[in-house]
Coordinates of C-alpha atoms and ligand atoms in Angstrom, one line a residue:
X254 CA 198.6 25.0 70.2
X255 CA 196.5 27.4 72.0
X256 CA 192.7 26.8 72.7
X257 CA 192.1 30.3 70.6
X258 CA 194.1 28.6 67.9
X259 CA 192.4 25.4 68.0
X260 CA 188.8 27.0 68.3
X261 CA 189.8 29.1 64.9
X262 CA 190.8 26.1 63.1
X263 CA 187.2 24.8 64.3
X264 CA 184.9 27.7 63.7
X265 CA 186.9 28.1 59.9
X266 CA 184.8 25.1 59.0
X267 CA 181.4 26.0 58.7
X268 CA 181.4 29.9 59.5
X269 CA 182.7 32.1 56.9
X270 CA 186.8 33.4 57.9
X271 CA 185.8 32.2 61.5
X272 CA 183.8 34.9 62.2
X273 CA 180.4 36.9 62.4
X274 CA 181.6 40.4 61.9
X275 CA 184.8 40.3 59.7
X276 CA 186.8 43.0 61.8
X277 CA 186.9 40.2 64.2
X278 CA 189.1 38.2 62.0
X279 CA 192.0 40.3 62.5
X280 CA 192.8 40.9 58.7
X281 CA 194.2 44.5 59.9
X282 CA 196.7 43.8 62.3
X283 CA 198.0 40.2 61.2
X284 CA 197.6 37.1 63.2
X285 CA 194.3 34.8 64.3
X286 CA 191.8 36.2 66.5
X287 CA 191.4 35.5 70.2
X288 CA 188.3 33.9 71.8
X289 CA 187.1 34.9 74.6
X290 CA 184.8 33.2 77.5
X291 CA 184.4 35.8 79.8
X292 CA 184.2 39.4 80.9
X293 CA 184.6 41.0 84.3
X294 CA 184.6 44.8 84.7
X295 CA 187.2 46.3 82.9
X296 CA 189.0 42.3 81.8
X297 CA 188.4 39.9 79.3
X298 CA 189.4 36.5 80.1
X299 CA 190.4 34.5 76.8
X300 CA 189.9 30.5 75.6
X301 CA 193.2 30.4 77.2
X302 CA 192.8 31.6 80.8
X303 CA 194.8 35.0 80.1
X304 CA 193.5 37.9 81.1
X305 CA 193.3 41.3 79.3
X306 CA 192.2 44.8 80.1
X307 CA 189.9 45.8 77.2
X308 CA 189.1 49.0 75.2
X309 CA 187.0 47.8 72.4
X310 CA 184.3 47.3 75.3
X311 CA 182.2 44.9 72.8
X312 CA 182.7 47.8 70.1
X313 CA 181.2 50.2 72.3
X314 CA 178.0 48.9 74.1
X315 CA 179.8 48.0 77.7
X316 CA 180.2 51.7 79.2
X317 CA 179.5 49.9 82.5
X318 CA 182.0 47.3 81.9
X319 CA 181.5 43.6 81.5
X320 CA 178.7 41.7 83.7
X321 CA 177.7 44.8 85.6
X322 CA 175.7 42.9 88.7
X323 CA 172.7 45.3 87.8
X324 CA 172.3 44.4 84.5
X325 CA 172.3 41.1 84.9
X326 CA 170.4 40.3 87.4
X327 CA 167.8 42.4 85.9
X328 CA 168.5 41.0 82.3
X329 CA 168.4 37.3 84.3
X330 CA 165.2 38.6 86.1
X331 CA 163.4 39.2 83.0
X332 CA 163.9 36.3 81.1
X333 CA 162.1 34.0 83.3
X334 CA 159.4 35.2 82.5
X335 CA 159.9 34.4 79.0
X336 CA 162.7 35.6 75.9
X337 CA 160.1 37.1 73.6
X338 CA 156.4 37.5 73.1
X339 CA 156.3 39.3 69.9
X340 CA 153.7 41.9 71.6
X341 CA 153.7 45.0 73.3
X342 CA 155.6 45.3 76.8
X343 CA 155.9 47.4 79.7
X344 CA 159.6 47.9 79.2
X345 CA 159.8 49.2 76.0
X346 CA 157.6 52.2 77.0
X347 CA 159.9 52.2 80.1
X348 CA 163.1 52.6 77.3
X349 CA 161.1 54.9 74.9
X350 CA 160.8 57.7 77.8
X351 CA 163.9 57.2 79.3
X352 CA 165.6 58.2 75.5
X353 CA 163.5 61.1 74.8
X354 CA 163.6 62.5 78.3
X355 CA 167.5 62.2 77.9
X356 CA 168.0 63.4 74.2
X357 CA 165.3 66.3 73.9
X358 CA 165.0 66.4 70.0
X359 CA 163.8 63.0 70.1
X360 CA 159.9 63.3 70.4
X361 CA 159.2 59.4 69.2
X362 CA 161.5 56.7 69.1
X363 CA 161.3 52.8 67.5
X364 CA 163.1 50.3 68.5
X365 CA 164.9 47.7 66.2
X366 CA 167.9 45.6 67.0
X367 CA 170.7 47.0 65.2
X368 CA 172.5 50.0 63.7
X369 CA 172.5 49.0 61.0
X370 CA 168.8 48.4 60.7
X371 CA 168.3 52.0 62.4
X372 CA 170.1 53.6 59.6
X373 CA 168.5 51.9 56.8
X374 CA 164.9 52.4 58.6
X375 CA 165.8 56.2 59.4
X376 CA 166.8 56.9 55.7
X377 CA 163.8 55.0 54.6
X378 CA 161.8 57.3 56.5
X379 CA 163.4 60.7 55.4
X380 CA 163.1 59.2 51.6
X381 CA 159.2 58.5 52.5
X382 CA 159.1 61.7 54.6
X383 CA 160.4 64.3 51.7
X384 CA 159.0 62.2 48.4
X385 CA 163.3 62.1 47.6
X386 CA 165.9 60.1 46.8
X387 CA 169.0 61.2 47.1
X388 CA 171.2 61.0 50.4
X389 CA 174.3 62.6 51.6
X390 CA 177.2 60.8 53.3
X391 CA 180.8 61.2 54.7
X392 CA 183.7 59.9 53.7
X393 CA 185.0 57.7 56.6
X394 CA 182.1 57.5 58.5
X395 CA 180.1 53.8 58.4
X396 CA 176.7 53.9 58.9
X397 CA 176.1 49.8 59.4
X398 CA 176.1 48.0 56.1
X399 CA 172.8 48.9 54.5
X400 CA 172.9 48.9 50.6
X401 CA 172.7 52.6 50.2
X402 CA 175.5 53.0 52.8
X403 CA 177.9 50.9 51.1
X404 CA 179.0 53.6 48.2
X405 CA 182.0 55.7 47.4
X406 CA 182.2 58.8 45.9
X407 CA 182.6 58.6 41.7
X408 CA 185.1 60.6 40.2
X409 CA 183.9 63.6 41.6
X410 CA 181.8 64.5 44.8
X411 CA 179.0 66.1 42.3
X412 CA 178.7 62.6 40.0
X413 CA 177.1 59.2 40.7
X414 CA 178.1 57.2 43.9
X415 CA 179.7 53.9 43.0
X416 CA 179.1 50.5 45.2
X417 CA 182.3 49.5 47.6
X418 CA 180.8 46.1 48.0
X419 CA 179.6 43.6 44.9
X420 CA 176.0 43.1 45.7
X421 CA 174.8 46.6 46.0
X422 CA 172.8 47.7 42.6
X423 CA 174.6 50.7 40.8
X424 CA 171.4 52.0 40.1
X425 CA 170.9 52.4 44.0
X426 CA 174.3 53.9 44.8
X427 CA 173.9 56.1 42.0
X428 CA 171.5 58.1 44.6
X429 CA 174.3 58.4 47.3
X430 CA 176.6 61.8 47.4
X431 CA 179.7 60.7 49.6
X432 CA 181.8 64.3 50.2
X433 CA 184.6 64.8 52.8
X434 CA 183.8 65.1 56.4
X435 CA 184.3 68.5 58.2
X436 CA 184.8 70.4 54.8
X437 CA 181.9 73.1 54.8
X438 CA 182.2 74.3 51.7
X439 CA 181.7 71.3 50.0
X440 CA 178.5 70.9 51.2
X441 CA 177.3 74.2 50.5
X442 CA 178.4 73.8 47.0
X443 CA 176.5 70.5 46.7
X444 CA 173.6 72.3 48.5
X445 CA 173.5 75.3 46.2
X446 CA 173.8 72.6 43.5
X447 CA 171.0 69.9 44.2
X448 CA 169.5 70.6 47.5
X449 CA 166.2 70.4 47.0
X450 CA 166.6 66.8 45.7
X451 CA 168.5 65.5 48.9
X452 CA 166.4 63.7 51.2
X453 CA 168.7 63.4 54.1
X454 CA 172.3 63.9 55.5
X455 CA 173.1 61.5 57.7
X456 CA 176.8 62.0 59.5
X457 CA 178.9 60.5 62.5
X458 CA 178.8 63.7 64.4
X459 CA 181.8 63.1 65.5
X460 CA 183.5 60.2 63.5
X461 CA 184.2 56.8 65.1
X462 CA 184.7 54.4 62.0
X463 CA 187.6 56.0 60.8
X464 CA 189.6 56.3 63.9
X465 CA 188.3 59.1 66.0
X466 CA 187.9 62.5 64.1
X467 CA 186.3 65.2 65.7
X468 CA 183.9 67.5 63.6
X469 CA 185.3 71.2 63.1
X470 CA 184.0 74.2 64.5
X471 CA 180.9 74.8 62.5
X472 CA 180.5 72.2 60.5
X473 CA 177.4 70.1 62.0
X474 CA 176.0 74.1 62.5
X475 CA 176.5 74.1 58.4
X476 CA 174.8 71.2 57.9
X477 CA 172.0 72.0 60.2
X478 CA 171.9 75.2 57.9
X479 CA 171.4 74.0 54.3
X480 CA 169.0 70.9 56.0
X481 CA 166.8 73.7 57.0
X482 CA 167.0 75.9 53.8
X483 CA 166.4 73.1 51.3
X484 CA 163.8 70.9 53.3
X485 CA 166.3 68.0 54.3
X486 CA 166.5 65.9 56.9
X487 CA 169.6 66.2 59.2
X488 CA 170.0 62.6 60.6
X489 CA 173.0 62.5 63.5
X490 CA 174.0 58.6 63.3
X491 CA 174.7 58.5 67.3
X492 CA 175.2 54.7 67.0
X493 CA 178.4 55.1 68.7
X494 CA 178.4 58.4 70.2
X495 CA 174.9 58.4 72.2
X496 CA 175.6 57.8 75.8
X497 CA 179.2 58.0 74.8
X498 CA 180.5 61.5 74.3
X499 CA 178.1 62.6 76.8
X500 CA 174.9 61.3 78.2
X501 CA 172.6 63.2 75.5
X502 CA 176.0 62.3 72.6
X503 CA 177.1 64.5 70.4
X504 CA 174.2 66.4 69.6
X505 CA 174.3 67.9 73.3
X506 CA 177.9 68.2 73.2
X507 CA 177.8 70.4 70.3
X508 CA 174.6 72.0 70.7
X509 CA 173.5 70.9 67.1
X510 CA 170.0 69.1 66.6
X511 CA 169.4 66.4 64.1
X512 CA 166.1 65.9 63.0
X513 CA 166.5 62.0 63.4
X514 CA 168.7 60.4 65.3
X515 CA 170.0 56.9 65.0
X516 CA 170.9 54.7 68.2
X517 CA 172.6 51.6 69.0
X518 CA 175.3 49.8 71.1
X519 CA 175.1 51.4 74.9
X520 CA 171.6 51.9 74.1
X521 CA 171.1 47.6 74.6
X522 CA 173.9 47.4 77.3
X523 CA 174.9 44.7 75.2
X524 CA 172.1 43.2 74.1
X525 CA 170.9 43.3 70.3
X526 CA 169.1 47.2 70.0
X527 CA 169.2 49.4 68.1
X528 CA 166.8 52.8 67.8
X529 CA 166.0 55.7 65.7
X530 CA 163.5 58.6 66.3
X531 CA 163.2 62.6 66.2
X532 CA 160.8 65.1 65.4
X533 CA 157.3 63.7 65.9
X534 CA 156.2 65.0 62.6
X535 CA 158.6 63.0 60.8
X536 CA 158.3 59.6 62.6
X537 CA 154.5 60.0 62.4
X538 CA 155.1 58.9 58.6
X539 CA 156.3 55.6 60.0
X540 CA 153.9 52.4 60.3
X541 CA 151.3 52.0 61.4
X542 CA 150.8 55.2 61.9
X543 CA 152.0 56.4 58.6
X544 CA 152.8 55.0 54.9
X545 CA 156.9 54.4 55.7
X546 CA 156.8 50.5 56.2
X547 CA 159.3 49.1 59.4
X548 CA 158.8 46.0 61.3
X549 CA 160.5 43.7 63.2
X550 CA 159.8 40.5 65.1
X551 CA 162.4 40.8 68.2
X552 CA 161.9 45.0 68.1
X553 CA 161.4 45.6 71.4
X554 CA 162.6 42.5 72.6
X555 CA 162.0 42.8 76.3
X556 CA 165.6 40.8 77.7
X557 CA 167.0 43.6 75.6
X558 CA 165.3 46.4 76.6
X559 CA 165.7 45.8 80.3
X560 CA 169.9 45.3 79.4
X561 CA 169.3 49.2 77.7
X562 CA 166.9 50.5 80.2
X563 CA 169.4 49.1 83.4
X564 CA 172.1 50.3 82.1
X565 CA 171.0 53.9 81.2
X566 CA 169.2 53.9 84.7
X567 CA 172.5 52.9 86.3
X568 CA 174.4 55.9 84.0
X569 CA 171.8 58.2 85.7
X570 CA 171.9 57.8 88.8
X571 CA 175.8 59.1 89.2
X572 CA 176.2 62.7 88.7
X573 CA 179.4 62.7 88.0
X574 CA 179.6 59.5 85.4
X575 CA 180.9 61.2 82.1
X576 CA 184.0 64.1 84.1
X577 CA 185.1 61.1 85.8
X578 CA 184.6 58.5 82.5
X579 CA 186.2 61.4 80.5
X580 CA 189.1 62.5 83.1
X581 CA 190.1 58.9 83.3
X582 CA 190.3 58.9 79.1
X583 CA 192.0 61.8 78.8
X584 CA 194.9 60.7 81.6
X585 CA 194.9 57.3 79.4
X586 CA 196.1 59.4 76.1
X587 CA 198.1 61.7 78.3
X588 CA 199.8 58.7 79.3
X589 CA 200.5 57.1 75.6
X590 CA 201.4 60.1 74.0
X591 CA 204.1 60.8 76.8
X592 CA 205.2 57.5 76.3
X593 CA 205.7 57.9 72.8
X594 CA 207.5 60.9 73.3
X595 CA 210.2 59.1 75.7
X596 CA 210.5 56.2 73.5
X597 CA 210.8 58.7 69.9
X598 CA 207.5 57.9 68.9
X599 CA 205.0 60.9 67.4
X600 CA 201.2 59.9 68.7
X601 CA 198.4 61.9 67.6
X602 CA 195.6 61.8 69.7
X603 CA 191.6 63.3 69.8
X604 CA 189.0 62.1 72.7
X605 CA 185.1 62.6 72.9
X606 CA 184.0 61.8 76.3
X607 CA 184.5 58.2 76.8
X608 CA 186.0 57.5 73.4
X609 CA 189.7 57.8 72.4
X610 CA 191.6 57.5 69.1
X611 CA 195.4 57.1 68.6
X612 CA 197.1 58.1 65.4
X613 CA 200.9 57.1 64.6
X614 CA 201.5 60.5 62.6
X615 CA 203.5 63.2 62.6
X616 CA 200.7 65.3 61.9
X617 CA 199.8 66.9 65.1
X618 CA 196.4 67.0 64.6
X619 CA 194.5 64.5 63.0
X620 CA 191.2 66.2 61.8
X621 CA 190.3 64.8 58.2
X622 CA 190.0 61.5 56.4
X623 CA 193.1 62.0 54.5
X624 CA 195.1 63.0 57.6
X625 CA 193.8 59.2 59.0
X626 CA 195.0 58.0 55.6
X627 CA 198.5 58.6 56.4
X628 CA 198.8 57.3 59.4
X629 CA 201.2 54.4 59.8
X630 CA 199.1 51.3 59.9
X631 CA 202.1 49.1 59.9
X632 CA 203.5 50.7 63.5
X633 CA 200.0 50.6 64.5
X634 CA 199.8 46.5 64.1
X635 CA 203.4 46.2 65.6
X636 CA 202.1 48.3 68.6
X637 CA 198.3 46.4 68.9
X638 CA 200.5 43.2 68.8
X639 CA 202.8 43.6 71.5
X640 CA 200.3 45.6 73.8
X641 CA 198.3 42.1 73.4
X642 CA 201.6 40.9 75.1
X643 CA 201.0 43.1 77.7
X644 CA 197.9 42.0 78.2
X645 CA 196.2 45.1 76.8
X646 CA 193.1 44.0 74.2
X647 CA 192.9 47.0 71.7
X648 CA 190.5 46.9 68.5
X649 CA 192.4 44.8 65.7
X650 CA 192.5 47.7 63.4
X651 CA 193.8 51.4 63.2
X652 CA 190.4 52.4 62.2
X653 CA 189.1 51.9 65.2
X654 CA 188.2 54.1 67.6
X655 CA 189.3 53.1 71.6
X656 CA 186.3 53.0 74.1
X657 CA 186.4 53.8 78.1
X658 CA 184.1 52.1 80.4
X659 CA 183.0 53.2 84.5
X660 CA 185.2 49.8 85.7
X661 CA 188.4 51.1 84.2
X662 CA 189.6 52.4 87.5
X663 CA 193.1 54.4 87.9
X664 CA 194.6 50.7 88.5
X665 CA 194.0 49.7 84.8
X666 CA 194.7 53.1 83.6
X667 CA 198.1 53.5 84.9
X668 CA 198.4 49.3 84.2
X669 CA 197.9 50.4 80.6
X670 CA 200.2 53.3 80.4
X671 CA 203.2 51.1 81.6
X672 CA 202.3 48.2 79.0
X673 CA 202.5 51.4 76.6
X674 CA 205.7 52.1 77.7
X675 CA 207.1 48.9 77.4
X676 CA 205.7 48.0 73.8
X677 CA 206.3 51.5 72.5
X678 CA 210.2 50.4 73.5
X679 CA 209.9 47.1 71.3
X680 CA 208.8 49.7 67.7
Ligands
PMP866 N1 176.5 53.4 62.8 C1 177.6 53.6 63.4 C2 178.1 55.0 63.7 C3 178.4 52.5 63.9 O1 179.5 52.7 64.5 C4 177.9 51.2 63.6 C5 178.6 50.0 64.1 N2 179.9 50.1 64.4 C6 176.7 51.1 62.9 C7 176.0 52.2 62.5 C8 176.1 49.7 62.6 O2 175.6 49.1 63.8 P1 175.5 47.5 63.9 O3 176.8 47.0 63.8 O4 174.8 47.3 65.2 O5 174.6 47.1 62.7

């Protein structure tokens, strides 16, 4: 029996499926997960001694790879002189200007220490900010698991949302309007409808939780549009894509500003942080300046902040770190898709800077929720399974997007592309 196996059998006693995060289970792709002890640059070294070259990248936080020297020296650095003191530090004001000075429509930022606690403060504060109640969301897009993110649309994109999870109150989800991602119209419709009762849109700018679906030409402008005609708040959930499509995310990339903006993963470097802030007009409303009540005891945490802060510092200082992140993704899904080609097998593909998604479809272009829909889930486990063979660690789901980091080097590119080549064979 393998140590992995063993240490599942183990952690299956008093942890709920074995896990902390249930994607983590493998559920999608079939199997038991793998443990893993260690990470070096671009490699994950499993329970077992094998080694892997990984592109879940900790779900997105390690663009520098694993154990970048600078971060953890500095992370090491800093907590000698304590893990927490529950007070103001030098480093979060260190953080704070490094964000706004990077991302220009954030005037005030707050730190928490997850996405999911972003998104639930940032729509608490566009609910507080506009004296609404009702939200718009995606379909497809995850927002972290706050109650009024956890809602479907009803029968209709126009009636009540419905809970996806027992636990969240009807009556709550009955304030959340879920429509389809990149369809314009919709909006406008629902806009023209109800407008001036929405307090915020929040969106993926581009989309990273189903897959990797890029948003049409026009549609964050449209959004932007009836936000600013009906007195909403346009919240960009950048979670995944700050630091990641670009160095300013998708809001730069697209030239669209979000009122508020939601942060999380590279933003800690792997630590626990998570951030939201925008205009200063709206995060004025927050405590203790304002009415909107936040808190947290380890906001701020200063081990965490120095992780964010080193890391973004390290981004910055090389010109040329998201062309060469980028050019290196795009020559990864150049290489798949030509091996699927030689071996009969149709990949779809889109890329956003240093994030990648892989579609089995025939569908050349994957550019809507339904499209993701019909994808072929089953090729896609029989694919994650043998490039785990390979020694290739992709995220345990088709619904995942793929994620680049600065210590993939050509070597693990082209390393990857002939482990394609060989489990595409095996379909
Ligand atoms: N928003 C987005 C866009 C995300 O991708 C995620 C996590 N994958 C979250 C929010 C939630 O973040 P966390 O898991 O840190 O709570």
């Amino acid at each position: 029996m393998s140590r992995s196996s063993e240490l599942f059998t183990a952690a299956q006693a008093h942890i709920p499926g074995g896990v902390n995060s249930p994607v983590r289970a493998f559920r999608a792709v079939g199997g038991e997960p793998i443990f893993f002890k260690r990470g070096e640059g671009a490699y994950l070294i499993d329970a077992d001694d094998r080694r892997f070259i990984d592109y879940v990248c900790s779900w997105g936080p390690l663009v520098l790879g694993h154990a970048h020297p600078e971060v953890i020296d500095a992370v090491v650095e800093t907590a000698r002189s304590g893990l927490s003191f529950g007070t103001p530090t030098e480093v979060e004001i260190a953080l704070a200007d490094k964000v706004v000075e990077i991302m220009p429509s954030i005037e005030k930022v707050r730190m928490v220490s997850s996405g999911t606690e972003a998104t639930m403060s940032a729509l608490r504060l566009a609910r507080g900010f506009t004296g609404r109640d009702r939200i718009v969301k995606f379909e497809g897009c995850y927002h972290g698991h706050g109650d009024s993110l956890l809602v479907k649309a009803g029968s209709g994109a126009l009636t009540l949302g419905v809970p996806t999870s027992p636990g969240v109150p009807a009556s709550l989800a009955e304030h959340t309007l879920t429509l389809s991602f990149n369809d314009a119209d919709q909006v406008h419709e629902v806009f023209s409808e109800m407008g001036d009762s929405i307090a915020a849109i929040i969106v993926e700018p581009v989309a990273g939780n189903m897959n990797c679906v890029l948003p049409e030409p026009g549609f964050l402008e449209a959004l932007r549009t009836v936000c600013d005609a009906h007195g909403t708040v346009l919240i960009f959930d950048e979670v995944m894509t700050g630091f990641r499509v670009g160095l300013a995310g998708a809001q730069a990339h697209y030239g669209v500003n979000p009122d508020l903006t939601t942060l999380g993963k590279v933003i800690g470097g792997g630590m626990p942080v998570g951030a939201f802030g925008g205009r200063a007009d709206i995060m004025d409303h927050i405590a203790p300046d304002g009415p909107v009540y936040q808190a947290g005891t380890l906001s701020g945490n200063p081990v965490a902040m120095t992780a964010g802060l080193t890391t973004l510092n390290v981004i910055t200082s090389q010109s040329d770190f998201y062309p060469r992140l980028s050019q290196r993704t795009a020559a990864l899904i150049d290489g798949i898709q030509e091996a699927g080609r030689a071996a009969g097998i149709p990949i779809a593909a889109n890329q956003a800077g240093t994030m990648f998604g892989l579609f089995f479809t025939d569908v050349p272009k994957v550019g809507s929720f339904t499209d993701v829909m019909a994808c072929d889930t089953a090729r896609f486990s029989a694919f994650f399974r043998a490039m785990l063979t390979e020694g290739i660690y992709l995220a345990p789901s088709a619904f995942e997007v793929g994620f680049l980091s600065a210590a993939h080097g050509d070597a693990e590119i082209e390393a990857t592309i002939e482990a394609a080549r060989k489990a595409l064979r095996t379909l």
